[in-house]
Coordinates of C-alpha atoms in Angstrom, one line a residue:
M1 CA -42.3 68.9 -41.4
T2 CA -45.4 67.9 -39.5
R3 CA -45.7 67.9 -35.8
R4 CA -46.1 64.1 -35.8
S5 CA -42.8 63.7 -37.8
E6 CA -41.0 66.0 -35.3
T7 CA -42.4 64.1 -32.4
L8 CA -41.2 60.7 -33.8
L9 CA -37.8 62.2 -34.5
A10 CA -37.6 63.6 -31.0
L11 CA -38.5 60.2 -29.5
A12 CA -36.0 58.5 -31.8
G13 CA -33.3 61.0 -30.8
A14 CA -34.0 60.4 -27.1
A15 CA -33.7 56.6 -27.6
L16 CA -30.4 57.1 -29.5
I17 CA -29.1 59.3 -26.6
L18 CA -29.9 56.6 -24.1
A19 CA -28.4 53.9 -26.3
L20 CA -25.2 55.9 -26.8
A21 CA -25.0 56.6 -23.0
Y22 CA -25.3 52.9 -22.3
A23 CA -22.9 51.7 -24.9
V24 CA -20.2 54.4 -24.3
P25 CA -20.4 55.4 -20.5
W26 CA -18.1 58.4 -20.8
L27 CA -20.6 59.9 -23.3
R28 CA -23.2 60.3 -20.5
F29 CA -21.4 63.5 -19.3
V30 CA -21.1 64.9 -22.8
L31 CA -24.7 64.2 -23.8
T32 CA -26.0 65.6 -20.6
I33 CA -24.2 68.9 -21.2
A34 CA -25.4 68.9 -24.8
L35 CA -29.0 68.5 -23.7
A36 CA -28.5 71.3 -21.1
K37 CA -27.1 73.7 -23.7
G38 CA -29.8 72.6 -26.2
L39 CA -32.3 73.8 -23.6
A40 CA -30.7 77.2 -23.4
V41 CA -30.6 77.5 -27.2
L42 CA -34.2 76.5 -27.4
G43 CA -35.0 79.7 -25.5
I44 CA -32.9 81.7 -27.8
L45 CA -34.9 80.1 -30.7
L46 CA -37.9 82.0 -29.4
L47 CA -36.0 85.3 -29.6
L48 CA -34.7 84.4 -33.1
R49 CA -38.3 84.0 -34.3
A50 CA -38.7 87.7 -33.4
G51 CA -35.4 88.6 -35.2
Q52 CA -33.6 89.3 -32.0
V53 CA -30.3 87.6 -30.8
S54 CA -29.2 87.7 -27.2
F55 CA -25.4 87.7 -26.7
G56 CA -25.8 87.6 -22.9
H57 CA -28.0 84.6 -22.0
A58 CA -25.1 83.0 -20.2
L59 CA -26.2 85.3 -17.3
Y60 CA -29.2 83.1 -16.6
L61 CA -27.1 79.9 -17.1
A62 CA -24.7 81.1 -14.4
L63 CA -27.4 82.5 -12.1
A64 CA -29.2 79.1 -12.0
A65 CA -26.0 77.2 -11.5
Y66 CA -25.0 79.4 -8.5
T67 CA -28.5 79.1 -7.2
V68 CA -28.1 75.3 -7.2
A69 CA -24.6 75.6 -5.6
F70 CA -25.8 77.9 -2.8
G71 CA -29.2 76.3 -2.4
A72 CA -27.8 72.7 -2.1
V73 CA -26.3 73.7 1.3
V74 CA -29.8 74.3 2.7
V75 CA -32.0 72.1 0.5
P76 CA -30.0 69.3 -1.2
E77 CA -33.0 67.8 -3.1
A78 CA -32.4 68.1 -6.8
L79 CA -36.2 68.1 -7.6
L80 CA -36.5 71.3 -5.5
L81 CA -33.3 72.9 -6.7
L82 CA -34.2 72.6 -10.4
P83 CA -37.5 74.5 -10.3
A84 CA -36.0 77.0 -7.8
A85 CA -33.1 77.8 -10.1
A86 CA -35.4 78.2 -13.2
L87 CA -37.9 80.3 -11.2
L88 CA -35.1 82.7 -10.1
A89 CA -33.8 82.9 -13.6
G90 CA -37.3 83.7 -14.8
I91 CA -37.8 86.5 -12.2
V92 CA -34.5 88.1 -13.1
G93 CA -35.3 87.6 -16.8
L94 CA -38.6 89.5 -16.2
L95 CA -36.8 92.4 -14.5
I96 CA -34.2 92.7 -17.1
G97 CA -36.6 92.0 -19.9
L98 CA -38.8 95.0 -18.9
F99 CA -35.7 97.1 -19.9
V100 CA -34.2 95.3 -22.9
V101 CA -37.4 94.6 -24.8
R102 CA -37.5 98.4 -25.6
Y103 CA -34.6 97.9 -27.9
R104 CA -34.1 95.9 -31.1
E105 CA -31.4 94.2 -33.1
I106 CA -27.8 95.0 -32.2
F107 CA -28.8 97.1 -29.2
F108 CA -30.9 94.3 -27.8
G109 CA -28.0 91.9 -28.2
M110 CA -25.3 94.2 -26.8
L111 CA -27.4 95.2 -23.7
N112 CA -27.8 91.5 -22.8
L113 CA -24.1 91.1 -23.3
A114 CA -23.3 94.1 -21.1
L115 CA -25.5 92.8 -18.3
S116 CA -24.0 89.4 -18.5
M117 CA -20.5 90.8 -18.1
V118 CA -21.6 92.9 -15.2
F119 CA -22.8 89.7 -13.5
Y120 CA -19.5 88.0 -14.4
S121 CA -17.6 90.9 -12.7
V122 CA -19.7 90.6 -9.6
L123 CA -19.0 86.8 -9.4
E124 CA -15.3 87.5 -9.8
K125 CA -15.0 90.3 -7.3
F126 CA -17.1 88.9 -4.4
Y127 CA -14.4 86.3 -3.6
A128 CA -15.5 85.8 0.0
L129 CA -18.9 84.6 -1.3
T130 CA -18.2 83.1 -4.7
H131 CA -14.5 82.1 -4.4
G132 CA -13.8 84.1 -7.6
A133 CA -12.4 82.3 -10.6
D134 CA -11.9 79.2 -8.4
G135 CA -15.6 78.6 -8.2
I136 CA -17.7 76.6 -5.9
R137 CA -17.8 72.8 -5.5
L138 CA -21.4 71.5 -5.2
P139 CA -22.2 69.9 -1.8
P140 CA -23.8 66.5 -1.8
V141 CA -27.1 66.5 -3.6
T142 CA -30.0 64.0 -3.3
F143 CA -32.7 62.8 -5.6
L144 CA -35.9 61.6 -3.8
G145 CA -33.7 61.4 -0.7
R146 CA -31.0 59.2 -2.3
P147 CA -27.5 60.5 -2.9
L148 CA -27.1 61.8 -6.5
A149 CA -23.6 60.3 -7.1
G150 CA -21.8 57.7 -9.0
E151 CA -23.1 55.9 -12.1
A152 CA -26.7 56.0 -10.8
G153 CA -26.4 59.8 -10.3
E154 CA -25.1 60.3 -13.9
W155 CA -28.1 58.4 -15.3
T156 CA -30.5 60.3 -13.1
V157 CA -29.2 63.7 -14.2
L158 CA -29.2 62.6 -17.8
G159 CA -32.8 61.4 -17.4
M160 CA -33.8 64.8 -15.9
A161 CA -32.2 66.6 -18.8
L162 CA -33.9 64.4 -21.3
V163 CA -37.3 64.9 -19.7
L164 CA -36.8 68.7 -19.6
A165 CA -35.6 68.7 -23.2
L166 CA -38.7 66.8 -24.4
A167 CA -41.1 68.8 -22.3
C168 CA -39.7 72.2 -23.2
G169 CA -39.4 71.3 -26.8
A170 CA -43.0 70.3 -27.0
L171 CA -44.1 73.5 -25.3
V172 CA -42.0 75.7 -27.6
R173 CA -43.3 73.8 -30.6
V174 CA -46.9 74.5 -29.5
A175 CA -46.0 78.2 -28.7
L176 CA -44.5 78.8 -32.1
A177 CA -47.6 77.4 -33.8
S178 CA -49.8 79.6 -31.7
P179 CA -50.8 83.3 -32.0
L180 CA -47.8 84.0 -29.8
G181 CA -45.5 82.5 -32.4
E182 CA -47.2 84.5 -35.2
A183 CA -46.8 87.7 -33.2
L184 CA -43.1 87.0 -32.7
A185 CA -42.7 86.5 -36.4
G186 CA -44.6 89.8 -36.8
I187 CA -42.0 91.6 -34.7
K188 CA -39.3 90.4 -37.1
T189 CA -41.2 91.4 -40.3
R190 CA -43.4 94.4 -39.6
E191 CA -43.7 95.4 -35.9
T192 CA -45.9 98.4 -36.5
R193 CA -48.7 96.1 -37.9
L194 CA -48.9 94.5 -34.5
D195 CA -49.5 97.9 -32.9
F196 CA -52.3 98.6 -35.4
M197 CA -53.9 95.3 -34.4
G198 CA -53.8 96.2 -30.7
V199 CA -51.1 93.7 -29.9
S200 CA -48.1 95.0 -27.8
P201 CA -44.8 93.9 -29.4
K202 CA -43.0 94.6 -26.1
R203 CA -45.3 92.3 -24.2
V204 CA -45.0 89.6 -26.8
L205 CA -41.2 89.9 -26.8
L206 CA -41.1 90.0 -23.0
A207 CA -43.1 86.8 -22.7
A208 CA -40.6 85.1 -25.1
Y209 CA -37.7 86.6 -23.2
V210 CA -38.9 85.4 -19.8
A211 CA -39.5 81.9 -21.2
S212 CA -36.0 81.8 -22.7
A213 CA -34.6 82.9 -19.3
V214 CA -36.5 80.0 -17.6
M215 CA -35.1 77.5 -20.1
A216 CA -31.6 78.8 -19.6
G217 CA -32.2 78.4 -15.9
F218 CA -33.0 74.8 -16.3
A219 CA -29.9 74.4 -18.4
G220 CA -27.7 76.1 -15.8
A221 CA -29.1 73.9 -13.0
I222 CA -28.4 70.7 -15.1
I223 CA -24.9 71.8 -15.9
A224 CA -24.2 72.4 -12.2
L225 CA -25.6 69.0 -11.2
T226 CA -23.5 67.4 -13.9
T227 CA -20.1 69.1 -13.5
R228 CA -20.5 69.5 -9.7
H229 CA -18.4 72.7 -10.0
V230 CA -19.7 76.2 -10.7
T231 CA -17.4 79.1 -11.8
P232 CA -17.9 82.6 -13.1
A233 CA -16.9 81.4 -16.6
L234 CA -20.5 80.2 -17.0
S235 CA -21.5 83.9 -17.4
Y236 CA -18.6 85.0 -19.5
W237 CA -19.2 86.3 -23.1
T238 CA -17.7 83.2 -24.6
T239 CA -20.4 81.0 -23.1
S240 CA -23.1 83.2 -24.6
G241 CA -21.1 83.0 -27.9
E242 CA -21.3 79.2 -27.6
L243 CA -25.1 79.3 -27.4
V244 CA -25.3 81.5 -30.5
F245 CA -22.8 79.3 -32.2
I246 CA -25.0 76.2 -31.5
A247 CA -28.1 78.1 -32.6
I248 CA -26.5 78.8 -36.0
L249 CA -25.0 75.3 -36.2
G250 CA -28.3 73.5 -35.5
G251 CA -30.6 75.8 -37.4
A252 CA -33.7 77.7 -36.2
G253 CA -36.2 75.9 -38.4
S254 CA -37.3 73.4 -35.8
V255 CA -37.2 72.9 -32.0
L256 CA -35.0 69.9 -32.8
G257 CA -32.3 72.2 -34.3
P258 CA -30.9 73.4 -30.9
F259 CA -30.4 69.9 -29.6
L260 CA -28.9 68.7 -32.9
G261 CA -26.6 71.6 -32.9
A262 CA -25.6 71.2 -29.2
A263 CA -24.9 67.5 -29.7
A264 CA -22.8 68.2 -32.8
Y265 CA -21.0 71.0 -31.0
E266 CA -20.1 69.0 -27.9
L267 CA -19.0 65.9 -29.8
T268 CA -16.9 68.0 -32.2
R269 CA -15.3 69.8 -29.4
V270 CA -14.5 66.6 -27.5
Y271 CA -12.9 64.9 -30.5
A272 CA -11.2 68.1 -31.7
A273 CA -9.7 68.7 -28.3
A274 CA -8.5 65.1 -28.2
T275 CA -7.0 65.2 -31.7
F276 CA -5.9 68.8 -32.0
A277 CA -5.2 69.8 -28.4
N278 CA -3.8 73.2 -29.3
A279 CA -6.1 74.0 -32.2
W280 CA -9.6 72.7 -31.3
Q281 CA -11.0 76.2 -31.5
L282 CA -9.8 76.4 -35.1
V283 CA -11.7 73.2 -35.9
L284 CA -14.9 74.5 -34.4
G285 CA -14.5 77.8 -36.4
L286 CA -14.0 75.8 -39.6
V287 CA -17.1 73.8 -38.9
L288 CA -19.2 76.9 -38.3
L289 CA -17.8 78.5 -41.4
A290 CA -18.7 75.4 -43.5
V291 CA -22.2 75.4 -42.1
I292 CA -22.7 79.1 -42.9
V293 CA -21.4 78.8 -46.4
F294 CA -22.9 75.4 -47.4
A295 CA -25.9 75.1 -45.2
P296 CA -27.3 78.5 -44.1
G297 CA -30.2 76.7 -42.5
G298 CA -27.9 74.8 -40.2
L299 CA -27.8 71.0 -39.7
W300 CA -31.6 70.8 -39.4
G301 CA -31.9 72.7 -42.7
M302 CA -29.6 70.1 -44.3
I303 CA -31.8 67.3 -43.1
T304 CA -35.1 68.8 -44.2
S305 CA -33.7 69.8 -47.6
R306 CA -32.7 66.2 -48.3
R307 CA -36.2 65.0 -47.4
R308 CA -37.9 67.4 -49.9
P309 CA -38.8 65.9 -53.2
A310 CA -36.8 67.2 -56.2

């Protein structure tokens, strides 16, 4: 699919989100969370291009969310908290990335998972600071000096999430079509050839890893501003599993896949929980199984396959 077609679809999707949020007010919360998780999965998409899967990216999600929770006490402005949370996630991603990019495949994934669980344990044990499993309620936050609360606050956070999704999606689309994207694909296929060409695979993967941490940081900040409550569960392995689930569900063939998968995941979970309160996980599992069996390319693969001429 051409860049122009993807751009038009992205704008149409943004318009659809705004229309749904206006027509069904309670969907504003669900769609904002979906956009946030789509942002985090967009970062994982960069790693998937290199053939690597992170099972611990919830670490950056939680780190950013707690940055917002603690930072709001000192600086309650959302426009300052968002970049600060993403910046801190990027710095930590750089430090961790210097270590994990030395490994590949299952070792890469498991190291990320282990580090995420270490962070989860720290959040659980330092009760005096983090309140353990009870979590932290976000103090009052402002946007351009005005309280970020009520219906206007919901629309503002949704708008910020939508702008970030469009901006990050455009940047990742350009990156994947650039020499960086080709180098990431080279790591997946024949890494030694990059070495022969004088390109460092570790540096290429590190750049993608830091970018993915920054996007997960934006996602964590949006989630914190939306839920107004931050708990260690954000860094638990099940949250990382959700991100991988969404990546498979949406498909890695386009930057639109993560957001399509996130929206489908959140809406399925909401309706499954309402219909099958004690078995909604089973419904999600069946959906994922159906996608793997009948649409290996994910939901985005299903859309593009229907558009191809016979």
